Coordinates of C-alpha atoms and ligand atoms in Angstrom, one line a residue:
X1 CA 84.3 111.6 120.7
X2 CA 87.8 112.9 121.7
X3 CA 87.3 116.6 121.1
X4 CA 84.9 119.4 122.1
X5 CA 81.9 119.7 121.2
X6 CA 80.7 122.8 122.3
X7 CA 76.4 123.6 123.1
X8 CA 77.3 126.8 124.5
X9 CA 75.1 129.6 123.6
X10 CA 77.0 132.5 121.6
X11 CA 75.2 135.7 120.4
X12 CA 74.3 135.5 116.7
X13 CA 76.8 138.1 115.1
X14 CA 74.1 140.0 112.5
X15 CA 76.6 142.5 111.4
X16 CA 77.7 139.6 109.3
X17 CA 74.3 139.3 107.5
X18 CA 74.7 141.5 105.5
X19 CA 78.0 141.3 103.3
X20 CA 79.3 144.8 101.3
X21 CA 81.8 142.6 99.1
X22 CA 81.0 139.5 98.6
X23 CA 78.9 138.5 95.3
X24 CA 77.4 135.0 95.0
X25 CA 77.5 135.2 91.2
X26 CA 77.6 131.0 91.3
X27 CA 76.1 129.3 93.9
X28 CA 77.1 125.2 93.3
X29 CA 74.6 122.5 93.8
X30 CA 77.1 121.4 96.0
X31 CA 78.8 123.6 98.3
X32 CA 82.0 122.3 98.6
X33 CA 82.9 121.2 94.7
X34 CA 85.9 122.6 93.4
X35 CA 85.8 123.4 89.3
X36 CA 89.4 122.2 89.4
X37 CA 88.5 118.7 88.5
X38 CA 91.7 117.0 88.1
X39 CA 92.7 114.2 89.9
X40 CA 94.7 114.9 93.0
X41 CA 97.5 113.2 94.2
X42 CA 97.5 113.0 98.0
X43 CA 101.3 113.2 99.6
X44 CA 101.5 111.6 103.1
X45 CA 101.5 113.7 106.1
X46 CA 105.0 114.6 106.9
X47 CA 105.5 114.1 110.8
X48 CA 107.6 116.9 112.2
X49 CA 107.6 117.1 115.4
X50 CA 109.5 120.8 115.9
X51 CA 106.6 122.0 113.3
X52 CA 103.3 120.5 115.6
X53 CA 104.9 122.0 118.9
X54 CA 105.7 125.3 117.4
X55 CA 102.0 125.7 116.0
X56 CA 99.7 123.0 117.9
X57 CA 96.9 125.7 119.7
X58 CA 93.5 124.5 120.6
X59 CA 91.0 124.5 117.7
X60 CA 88.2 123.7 116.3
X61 CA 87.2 120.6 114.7
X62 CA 85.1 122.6 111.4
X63 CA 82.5 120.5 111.4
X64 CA 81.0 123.0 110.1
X65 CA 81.6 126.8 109.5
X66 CA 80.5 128.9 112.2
X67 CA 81.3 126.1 114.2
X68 CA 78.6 125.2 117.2
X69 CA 79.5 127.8 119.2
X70 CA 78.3 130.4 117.3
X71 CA 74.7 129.2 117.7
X72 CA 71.5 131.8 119.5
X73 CA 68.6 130.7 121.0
X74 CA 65.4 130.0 118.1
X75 CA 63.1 132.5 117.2
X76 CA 59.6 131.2 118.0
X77 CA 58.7 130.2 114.0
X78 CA 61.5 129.8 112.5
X79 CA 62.3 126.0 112.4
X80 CA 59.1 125.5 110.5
X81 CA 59.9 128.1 108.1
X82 CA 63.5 126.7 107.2
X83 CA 62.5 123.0 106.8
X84 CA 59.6 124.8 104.6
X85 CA 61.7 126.6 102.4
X86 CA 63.9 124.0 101.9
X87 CA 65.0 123.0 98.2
X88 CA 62.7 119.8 97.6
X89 CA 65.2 118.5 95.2
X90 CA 67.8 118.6 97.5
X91 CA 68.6 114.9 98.5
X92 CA 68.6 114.1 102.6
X93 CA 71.1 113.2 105.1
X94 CA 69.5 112.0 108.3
X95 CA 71.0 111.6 111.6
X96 CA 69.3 109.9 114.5
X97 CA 71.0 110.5 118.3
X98 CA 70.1 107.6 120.2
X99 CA 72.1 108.8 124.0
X100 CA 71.7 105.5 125.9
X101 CA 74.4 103.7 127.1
X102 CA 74.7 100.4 129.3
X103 CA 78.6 101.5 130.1
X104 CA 80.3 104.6 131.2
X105 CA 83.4 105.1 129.2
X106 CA 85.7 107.5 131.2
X107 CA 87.5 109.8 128.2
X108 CA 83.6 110.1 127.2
X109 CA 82.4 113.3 125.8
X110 CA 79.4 112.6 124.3
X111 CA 75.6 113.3 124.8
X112 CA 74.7 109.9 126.7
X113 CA 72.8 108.7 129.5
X114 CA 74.0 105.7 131.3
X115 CA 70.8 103.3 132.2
X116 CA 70.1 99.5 132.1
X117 CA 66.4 100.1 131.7
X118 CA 65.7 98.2 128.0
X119 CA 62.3 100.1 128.0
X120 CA 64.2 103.6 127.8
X121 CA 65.0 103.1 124.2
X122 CA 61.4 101.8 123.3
X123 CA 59.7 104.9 124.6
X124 CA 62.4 107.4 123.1
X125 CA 61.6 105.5 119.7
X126 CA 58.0 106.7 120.0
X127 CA 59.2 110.5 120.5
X128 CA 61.4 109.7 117.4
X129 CA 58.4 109.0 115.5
X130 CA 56.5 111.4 116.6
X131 CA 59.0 113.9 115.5
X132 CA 59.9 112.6 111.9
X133 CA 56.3 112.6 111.4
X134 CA 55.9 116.5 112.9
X135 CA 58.6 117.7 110.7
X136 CA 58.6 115.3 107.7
X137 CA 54.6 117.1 107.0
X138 CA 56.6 120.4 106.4
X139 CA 58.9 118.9 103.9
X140 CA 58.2 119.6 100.1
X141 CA 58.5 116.3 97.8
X142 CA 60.6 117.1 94.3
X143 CA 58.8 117.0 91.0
X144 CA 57.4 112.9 90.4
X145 CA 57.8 111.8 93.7
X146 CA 55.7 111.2 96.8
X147 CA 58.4 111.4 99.6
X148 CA 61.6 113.5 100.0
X149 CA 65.1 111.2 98.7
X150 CA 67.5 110.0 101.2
X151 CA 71.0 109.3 100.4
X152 CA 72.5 109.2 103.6
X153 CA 71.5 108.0 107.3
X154 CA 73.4 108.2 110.0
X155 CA 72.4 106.4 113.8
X156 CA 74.8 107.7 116.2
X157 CA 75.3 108.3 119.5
X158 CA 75.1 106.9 122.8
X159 CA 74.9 103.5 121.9
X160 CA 72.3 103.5 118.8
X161 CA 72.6 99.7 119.2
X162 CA 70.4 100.4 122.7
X163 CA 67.7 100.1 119.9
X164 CA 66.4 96.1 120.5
X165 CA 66.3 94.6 116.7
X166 CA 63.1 94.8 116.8
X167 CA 63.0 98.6 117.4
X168 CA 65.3 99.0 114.7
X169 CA 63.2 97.4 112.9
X170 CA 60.2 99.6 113.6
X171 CA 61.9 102.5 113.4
X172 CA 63.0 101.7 109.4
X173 CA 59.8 100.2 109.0
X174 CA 58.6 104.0 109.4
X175 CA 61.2 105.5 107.5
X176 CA 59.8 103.8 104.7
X177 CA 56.7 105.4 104.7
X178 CA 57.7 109.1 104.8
X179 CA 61.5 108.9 102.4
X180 CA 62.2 107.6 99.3
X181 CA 65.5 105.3 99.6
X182 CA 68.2 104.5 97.1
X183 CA 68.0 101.1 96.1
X184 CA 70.8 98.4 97.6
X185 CA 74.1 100.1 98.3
X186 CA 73.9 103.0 96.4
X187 CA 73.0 105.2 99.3
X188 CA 75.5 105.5 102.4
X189 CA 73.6 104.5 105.3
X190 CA 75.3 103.5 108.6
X191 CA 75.2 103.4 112.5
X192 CA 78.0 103.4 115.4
X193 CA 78.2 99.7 116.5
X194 CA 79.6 99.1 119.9
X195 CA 80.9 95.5 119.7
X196 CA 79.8 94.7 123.7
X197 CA 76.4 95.5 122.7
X198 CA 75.1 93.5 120.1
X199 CA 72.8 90.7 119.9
X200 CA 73.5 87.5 117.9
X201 CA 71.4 88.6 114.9
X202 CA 71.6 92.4 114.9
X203 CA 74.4 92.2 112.5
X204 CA 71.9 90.5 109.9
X205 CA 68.9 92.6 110.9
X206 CA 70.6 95.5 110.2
X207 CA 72.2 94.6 106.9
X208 CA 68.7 92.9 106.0
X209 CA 67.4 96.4 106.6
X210 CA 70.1 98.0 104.0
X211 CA 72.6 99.3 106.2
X212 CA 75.8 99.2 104.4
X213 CA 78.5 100.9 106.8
X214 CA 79.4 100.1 110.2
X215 CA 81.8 101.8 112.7
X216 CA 83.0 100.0 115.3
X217 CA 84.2 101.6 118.4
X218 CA 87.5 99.8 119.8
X219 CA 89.7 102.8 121.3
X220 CA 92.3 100.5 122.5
X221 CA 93.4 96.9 122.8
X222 CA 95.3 96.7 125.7
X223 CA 93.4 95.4 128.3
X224 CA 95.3 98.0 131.4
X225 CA 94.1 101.0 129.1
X226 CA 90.8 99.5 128.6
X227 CA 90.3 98.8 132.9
X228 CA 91.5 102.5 132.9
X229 CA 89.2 103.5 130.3
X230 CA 86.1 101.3 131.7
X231 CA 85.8 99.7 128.3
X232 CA 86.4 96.0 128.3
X233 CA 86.8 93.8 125.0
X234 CA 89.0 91.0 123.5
X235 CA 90.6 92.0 119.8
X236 CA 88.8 88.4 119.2
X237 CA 85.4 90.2 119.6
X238 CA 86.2 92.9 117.2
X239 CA 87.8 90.8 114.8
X240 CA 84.5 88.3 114.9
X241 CA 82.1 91.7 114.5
X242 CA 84.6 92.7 111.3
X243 CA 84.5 89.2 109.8
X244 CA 81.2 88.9 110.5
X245 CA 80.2 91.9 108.7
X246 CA 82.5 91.9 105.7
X247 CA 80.5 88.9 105.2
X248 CA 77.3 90.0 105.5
X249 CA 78.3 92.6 102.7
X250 CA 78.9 95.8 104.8
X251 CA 81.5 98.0 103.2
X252 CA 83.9 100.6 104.5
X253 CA 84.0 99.2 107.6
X254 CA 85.4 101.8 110.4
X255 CA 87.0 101.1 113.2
X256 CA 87.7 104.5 115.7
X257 CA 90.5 104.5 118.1
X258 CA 92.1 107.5 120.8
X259 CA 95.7 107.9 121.4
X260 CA 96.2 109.7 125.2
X261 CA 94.6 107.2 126.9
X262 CA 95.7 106.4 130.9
X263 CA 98.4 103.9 130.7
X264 CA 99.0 103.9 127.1
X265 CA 102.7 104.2 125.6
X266 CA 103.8 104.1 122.1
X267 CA 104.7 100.3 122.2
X268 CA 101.0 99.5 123.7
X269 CA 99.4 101.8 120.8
X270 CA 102.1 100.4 118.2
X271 CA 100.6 96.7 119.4
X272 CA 97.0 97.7 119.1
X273 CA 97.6 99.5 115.9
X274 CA 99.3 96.3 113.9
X275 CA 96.6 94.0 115.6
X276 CA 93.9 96.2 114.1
X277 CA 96.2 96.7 110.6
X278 CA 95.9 92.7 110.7
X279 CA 91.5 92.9 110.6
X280 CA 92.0 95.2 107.7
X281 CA 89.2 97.9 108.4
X282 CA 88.5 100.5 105.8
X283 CA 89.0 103.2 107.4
X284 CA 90.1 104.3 110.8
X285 CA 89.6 107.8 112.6
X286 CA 92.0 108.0 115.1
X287 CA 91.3 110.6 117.8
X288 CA 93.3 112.8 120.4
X289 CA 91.9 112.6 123.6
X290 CA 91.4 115.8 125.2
X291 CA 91.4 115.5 129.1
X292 CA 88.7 118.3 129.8
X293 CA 87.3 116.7 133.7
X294 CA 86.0 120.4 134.5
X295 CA 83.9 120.1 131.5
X296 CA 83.3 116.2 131.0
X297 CA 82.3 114.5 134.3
X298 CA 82.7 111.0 132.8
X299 CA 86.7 112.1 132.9
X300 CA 86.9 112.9 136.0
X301 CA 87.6 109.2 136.6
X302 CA 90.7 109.4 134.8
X303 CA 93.6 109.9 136.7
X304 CA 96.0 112.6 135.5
X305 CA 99.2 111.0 136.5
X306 CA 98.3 107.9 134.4
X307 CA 98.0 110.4 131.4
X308 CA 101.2 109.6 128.9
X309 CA 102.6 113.4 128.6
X310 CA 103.2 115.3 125.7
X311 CA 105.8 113.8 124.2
X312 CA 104.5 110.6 124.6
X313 CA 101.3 111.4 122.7
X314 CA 103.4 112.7 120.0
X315 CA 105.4 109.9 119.6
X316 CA 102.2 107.8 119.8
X317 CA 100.6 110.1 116.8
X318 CA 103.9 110.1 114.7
X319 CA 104.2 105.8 115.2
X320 CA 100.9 105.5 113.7
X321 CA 100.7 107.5 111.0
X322 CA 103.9 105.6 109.8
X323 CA 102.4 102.3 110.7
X324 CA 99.4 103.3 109.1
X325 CA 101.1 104.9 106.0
X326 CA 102.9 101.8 105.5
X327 CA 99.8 99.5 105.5
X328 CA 98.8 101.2 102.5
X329 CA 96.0 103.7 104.5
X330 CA 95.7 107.6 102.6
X331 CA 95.5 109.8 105.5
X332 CA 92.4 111.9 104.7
X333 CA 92.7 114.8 107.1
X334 CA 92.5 115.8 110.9
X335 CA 92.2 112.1 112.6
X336 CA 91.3 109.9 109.3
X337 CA 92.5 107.2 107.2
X338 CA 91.1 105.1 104.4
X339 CA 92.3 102.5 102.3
X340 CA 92.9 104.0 98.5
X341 CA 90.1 102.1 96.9
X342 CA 87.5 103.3 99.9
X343 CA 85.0 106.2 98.5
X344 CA 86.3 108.4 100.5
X345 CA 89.8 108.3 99.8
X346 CA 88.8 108.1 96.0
X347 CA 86.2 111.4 96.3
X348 CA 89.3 113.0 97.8
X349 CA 91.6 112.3 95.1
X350 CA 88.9 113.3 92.7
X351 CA 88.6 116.4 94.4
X352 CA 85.0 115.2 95.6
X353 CA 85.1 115.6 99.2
X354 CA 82.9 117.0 101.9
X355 CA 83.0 117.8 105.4
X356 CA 79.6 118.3 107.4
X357 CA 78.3 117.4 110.6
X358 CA 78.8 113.3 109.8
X359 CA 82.8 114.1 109.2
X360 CA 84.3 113.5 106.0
X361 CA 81.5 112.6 103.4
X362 CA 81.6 112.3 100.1
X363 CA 77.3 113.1 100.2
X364 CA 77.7 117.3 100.0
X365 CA 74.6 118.1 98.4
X366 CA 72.7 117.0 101.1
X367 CA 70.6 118.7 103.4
X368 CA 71.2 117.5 107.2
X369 CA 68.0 116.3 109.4
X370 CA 68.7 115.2 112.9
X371 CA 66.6 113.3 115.1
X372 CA 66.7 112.6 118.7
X373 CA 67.6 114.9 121.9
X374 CA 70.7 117.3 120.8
X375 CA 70.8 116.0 117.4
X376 CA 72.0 118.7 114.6
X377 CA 70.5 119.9 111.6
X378 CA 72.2 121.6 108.5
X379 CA 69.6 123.0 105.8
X380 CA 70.1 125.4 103.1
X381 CA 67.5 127.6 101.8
X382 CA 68.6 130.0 99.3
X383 CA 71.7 131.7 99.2
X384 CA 71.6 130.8 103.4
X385 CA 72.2 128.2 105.0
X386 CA 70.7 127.1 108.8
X387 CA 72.4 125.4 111.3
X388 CA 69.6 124.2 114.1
X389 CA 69.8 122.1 117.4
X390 CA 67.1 120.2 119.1
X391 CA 67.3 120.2 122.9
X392 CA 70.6 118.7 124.9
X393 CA 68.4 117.5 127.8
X394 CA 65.9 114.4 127.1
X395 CA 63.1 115.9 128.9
X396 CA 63.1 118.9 127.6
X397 CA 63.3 117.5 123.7
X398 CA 60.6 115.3 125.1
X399 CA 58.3 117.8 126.2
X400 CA 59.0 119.8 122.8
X401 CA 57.6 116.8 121.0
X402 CA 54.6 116.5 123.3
X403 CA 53.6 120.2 123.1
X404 CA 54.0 119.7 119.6
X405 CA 51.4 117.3 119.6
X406 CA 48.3 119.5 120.1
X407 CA 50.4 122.3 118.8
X408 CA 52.2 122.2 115.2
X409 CA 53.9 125.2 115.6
X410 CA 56.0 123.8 118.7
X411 CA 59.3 122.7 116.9
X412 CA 62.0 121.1 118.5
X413 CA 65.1 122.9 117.6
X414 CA 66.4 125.5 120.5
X415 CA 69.3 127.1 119.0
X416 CA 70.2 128.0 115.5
X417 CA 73.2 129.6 113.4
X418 CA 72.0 131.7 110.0
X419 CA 75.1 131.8 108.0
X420 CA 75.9 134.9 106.1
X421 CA 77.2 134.8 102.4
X422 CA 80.6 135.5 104.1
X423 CA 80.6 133.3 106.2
X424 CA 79.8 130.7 103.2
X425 CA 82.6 132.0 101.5
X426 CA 84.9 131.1 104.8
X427 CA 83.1 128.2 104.8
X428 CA 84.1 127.2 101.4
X429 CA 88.1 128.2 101.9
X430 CA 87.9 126.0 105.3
X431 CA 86.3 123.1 103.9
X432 CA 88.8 122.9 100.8
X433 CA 92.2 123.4 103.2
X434 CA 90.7 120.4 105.3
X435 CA 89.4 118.2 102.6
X436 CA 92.1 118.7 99.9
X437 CA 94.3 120.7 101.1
X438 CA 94.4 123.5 98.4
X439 CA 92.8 126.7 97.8
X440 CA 92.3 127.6 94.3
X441 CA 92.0 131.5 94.2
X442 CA 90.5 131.5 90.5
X443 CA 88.0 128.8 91.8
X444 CA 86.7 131.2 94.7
X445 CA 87.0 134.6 92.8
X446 CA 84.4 132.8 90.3
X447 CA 82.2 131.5 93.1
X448 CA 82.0 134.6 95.3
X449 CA 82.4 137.2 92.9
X450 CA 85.5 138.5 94.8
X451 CA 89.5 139.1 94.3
X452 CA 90.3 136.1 97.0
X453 CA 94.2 137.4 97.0
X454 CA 92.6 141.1 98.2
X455 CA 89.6 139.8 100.0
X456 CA 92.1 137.7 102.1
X457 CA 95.1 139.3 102.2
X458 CA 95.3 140.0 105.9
X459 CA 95.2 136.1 106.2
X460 CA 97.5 135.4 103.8
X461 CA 99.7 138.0 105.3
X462 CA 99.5 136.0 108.7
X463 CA 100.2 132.7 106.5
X464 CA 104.0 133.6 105.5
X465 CA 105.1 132.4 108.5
X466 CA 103.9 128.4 107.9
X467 CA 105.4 129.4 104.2
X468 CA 109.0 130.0 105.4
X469 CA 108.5 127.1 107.9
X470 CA 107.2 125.1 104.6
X471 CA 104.0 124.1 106.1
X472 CA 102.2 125.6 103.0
X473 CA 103.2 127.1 99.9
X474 CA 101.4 130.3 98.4
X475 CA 101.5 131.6 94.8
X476 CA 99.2 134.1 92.7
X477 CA 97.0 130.7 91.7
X478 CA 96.2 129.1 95.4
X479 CA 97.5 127.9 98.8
X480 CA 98.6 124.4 99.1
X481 CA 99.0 122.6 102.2
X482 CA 102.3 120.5 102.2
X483 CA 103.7 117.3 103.7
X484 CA 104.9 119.0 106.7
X485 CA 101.4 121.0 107.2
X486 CA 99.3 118.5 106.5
X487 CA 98.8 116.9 110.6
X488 CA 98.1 120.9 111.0
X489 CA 95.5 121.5 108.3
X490 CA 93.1 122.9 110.8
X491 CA 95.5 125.4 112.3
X492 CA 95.6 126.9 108.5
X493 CA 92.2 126.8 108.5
X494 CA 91.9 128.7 111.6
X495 CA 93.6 131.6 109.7
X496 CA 90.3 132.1 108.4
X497 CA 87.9 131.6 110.9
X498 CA 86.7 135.4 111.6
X499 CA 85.1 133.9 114.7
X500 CA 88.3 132.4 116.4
X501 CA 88.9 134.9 119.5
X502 CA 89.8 134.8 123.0
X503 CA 86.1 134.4 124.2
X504 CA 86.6 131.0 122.5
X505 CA 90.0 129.8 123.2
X506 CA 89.4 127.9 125.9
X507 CA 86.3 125.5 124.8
X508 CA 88.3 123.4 121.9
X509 CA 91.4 121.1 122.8
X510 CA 94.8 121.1 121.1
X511 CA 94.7 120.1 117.4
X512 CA 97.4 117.2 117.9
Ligands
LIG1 S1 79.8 104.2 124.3 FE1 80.3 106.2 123.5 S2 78.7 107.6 124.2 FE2 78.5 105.7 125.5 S3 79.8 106.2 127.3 FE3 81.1 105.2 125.8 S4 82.1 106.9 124.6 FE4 80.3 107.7 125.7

């Protein structure tokens, strides 16, 4: 929400398709497990303050590794090949990108549309359908089953509560009859609730439904920061939404806020922070916002000069980590905290954690299958992994799915990223810095087939410098991000992003 982003089209790099030195001798059912299997004990993020100015550059987010702006244009064909050739016993994620909104939020970022036409959502349900029903035929079905198994689901957006109750209804209704589901609470399926936008019953439709996660979308309390922000609510009408779904049995309940809003100080964030502290979500992402107005229209309503400045925001970051630290939260990584008995904490001190499209997961063996007008698949077949993106504009997604109509081999995805077994192999080191902070060389060497400490050494040349300033420590066994590095675990990981250059410096905001 607060960072970039990026759809911009980058040439494919095929020189890294073929790799001369990297070996996949093991290729894990799931990508990101370490063989370490002990239990981790996670430290608390250190707040230095000398540390995130000297090394606080604009950076990606690693949703995923290439990040988004790595993807090509589709060759005609291929779509239906990947979601052919994908491993039928490899359980689902799916993502559905509903991009209405009623409201304009000004620090937005996001794919939306603004519109208070109700029928908008009912006719972009239909195109939904049509296209879970156009790629779902292409989907193999593992051994004694009928449908394809879905572990996680994800409704995002946009406002995904645009849907009326009974759309929702149809829509799950649907899903029914082309996935298998995990029976109550054992899967991890959940939508973005904004707490303006909800009906009196949707809580209980959705929960009826088997959603078991919510995330609710608050941002900030104050009520001069929320005029500034066009985003209006009482803490009473988030607190009534929480209560009101603990009781109806949702768990982890996540509430998202930004710090670098107009008007906001660090006593206003403090306030806001201890009032949501007091509802007890949990877990809370809280996120930088990143004044981009060239890029994001929507921002262009913020004024700069009611932007708190640099040090403010810092001061803002450092008070609630310490607030949040001392409320009992485990900072996860980049803008998330959990409480320690929440799944996700617990998969990250198990050394269990994921990082994908959907942010921290602890559901890595999944193949990802978005839905909906930009939404963003991640599917592995083989030793490769795809990364595919339907359409950014909702007429042109629309039309795909028409065409496709009289046409199967129409496919909705325009751009794609083919990841090399190098790029896997960065992949892996990435995703292990952000999710538990440690790379264990032995670990990697028996994955890849390579000598990490040779295979990396011009990276862990350039890392000596966060070792002296004690932002990481380095042996012969692994790297391990300390207290002090911790707030900066993606500017490690950059180290060993091979596609980190100039042409990309400008299109990510600051990491803090
Ligand atoms: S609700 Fe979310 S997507 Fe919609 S305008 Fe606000 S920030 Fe953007």
């Amino acid at each position: 929400m607060s960072d970039v982003n990026s759809n911009t089209q980058q040439p494919y790099n095929h020189a890294n398709e073929q790799p001369t030195t990297v070996r996949p001798v093991m290729q894990p059912d799931n990508p990101y497990a370490s063989t370490r299997g002990s239990i981790m004990t996670k430290q608390l993020p250190a707040f230095d303050e000398a540390m995130i100015n000297k090394y606080n550059r604009s950076g990606p987010r690693y949703t995923s590794y290439p990040t988004a702006l790595e993807f090509s244009p589709m060759p005609e064909g291929l779509e239906t090949k990947i979601l052919q050739n994908r491993e039928a016993r490899a359980p689902l994620s799916l993502y559905f990108h509903i991009p209405f909104c009623r409201h304009l939020c000004y620090y937005c970022a996001c794919n939306k549309i603004i519109t208070k036409k109700n029928s908008d959502s009912g006719d972009y349900l239909q195109y939904l359908i049509k296209e879970i029903k156009h790629k779902r035929r292409l989907l193999a079905v593992p051994d004694g089953s009928d449908k394809p198994l879905v572990k996680q689901l994800h409704l995002g957006g946009g406002t995904p509560t645009f849907l009326s109750d009974e759309e929702m209804v149809q829509l799950w209704a649907f899903l029914q009859t082309q996935f298998e589901f995990l029976p109550e609470d054992e899967g991890d399926y959940s939508i973005e609730i904004d707490p303006r936008e909800l009906s009196g019953e949707t809580l209980k439709v959705l929960r009826n439904l088997g959603f078991n996660r919510v995330s609710l979308g608050v941002q900030d309390l104050d009520e001069t920061v929320q005029i500034a922000v066009n985003r209006v609510h009482s803490a009473e009408l988030i607190e009534n939404v929480l209560t009101e779904a603990r009781g109806l049995g949702f768990h982890s309940i996540n509430i998202d806020l930004i710090y670098g809003l107009p008007h906001q100080t660090p006593d206003t964030l403090d306030k806001t922070v201890r009032r949501i502290i007091e509802m007890s979500p949990d877990r809370l992402s809280v996120f930088n916002y990143a004044h981009l107005p060239e890029r994001f229209k929507a921002q262009r309503q913020i004024k700069e000069e009611d932007l708190p400045d640099p040090a403010a925001k810092l001061t803002m970051l450092g008070n609630t980590i310490n607030t949040l630290s001392e409320a009992g939260y485990q900072y996860i990584g980049i803008d998330h905290f959990a409480k320690p008995d929440d799944e996700l904490a617990v998969a990250q001190r198990e050394g269990k954690l994921h990082r994908n499209f959907q942010g921290y997961t602890i559901m890595g063996d999944c193949d990802l299958l978005g839905f909906g007008v930009s939404s963003i698949s991640q599917i592995a077949n083989a030793n490769t992994r795809y990364i595919l993106q339907n359409d950014t504009d909702l007429q042109a997604y629309q039309a795909s799915i028409d065409a496709a109509q009289s046409n199967p081999a129409v496919m909705p995805a325009v751009k794609v990223i083919k990841t090399s077994i190098k790029d896997r192999l960065r992949e892996y080191v990435i995703m292990n810095l952000l999710c538990h902070d440690y790379i264990d060389f032995k670990d990697v060497n028996q994955k890849f087939g390579i000598d990490a400490i040779t295979y990396f050494i011009e990276e862990i040349q350039q890392l000596g410098a966060m070792q002296e300033d004690k932002l990481i420590d380095m042996d012969a066994a692994g790297i391990r991000v300390l207290p002090k590095g911790r707030l900066l675990g993606r500017n490690v990981a950059m180290v060993f992003d091979e596609y980190l250059d100039k042409k990309h410096k400008n299109r990510f905001s600051k990491v803090i």
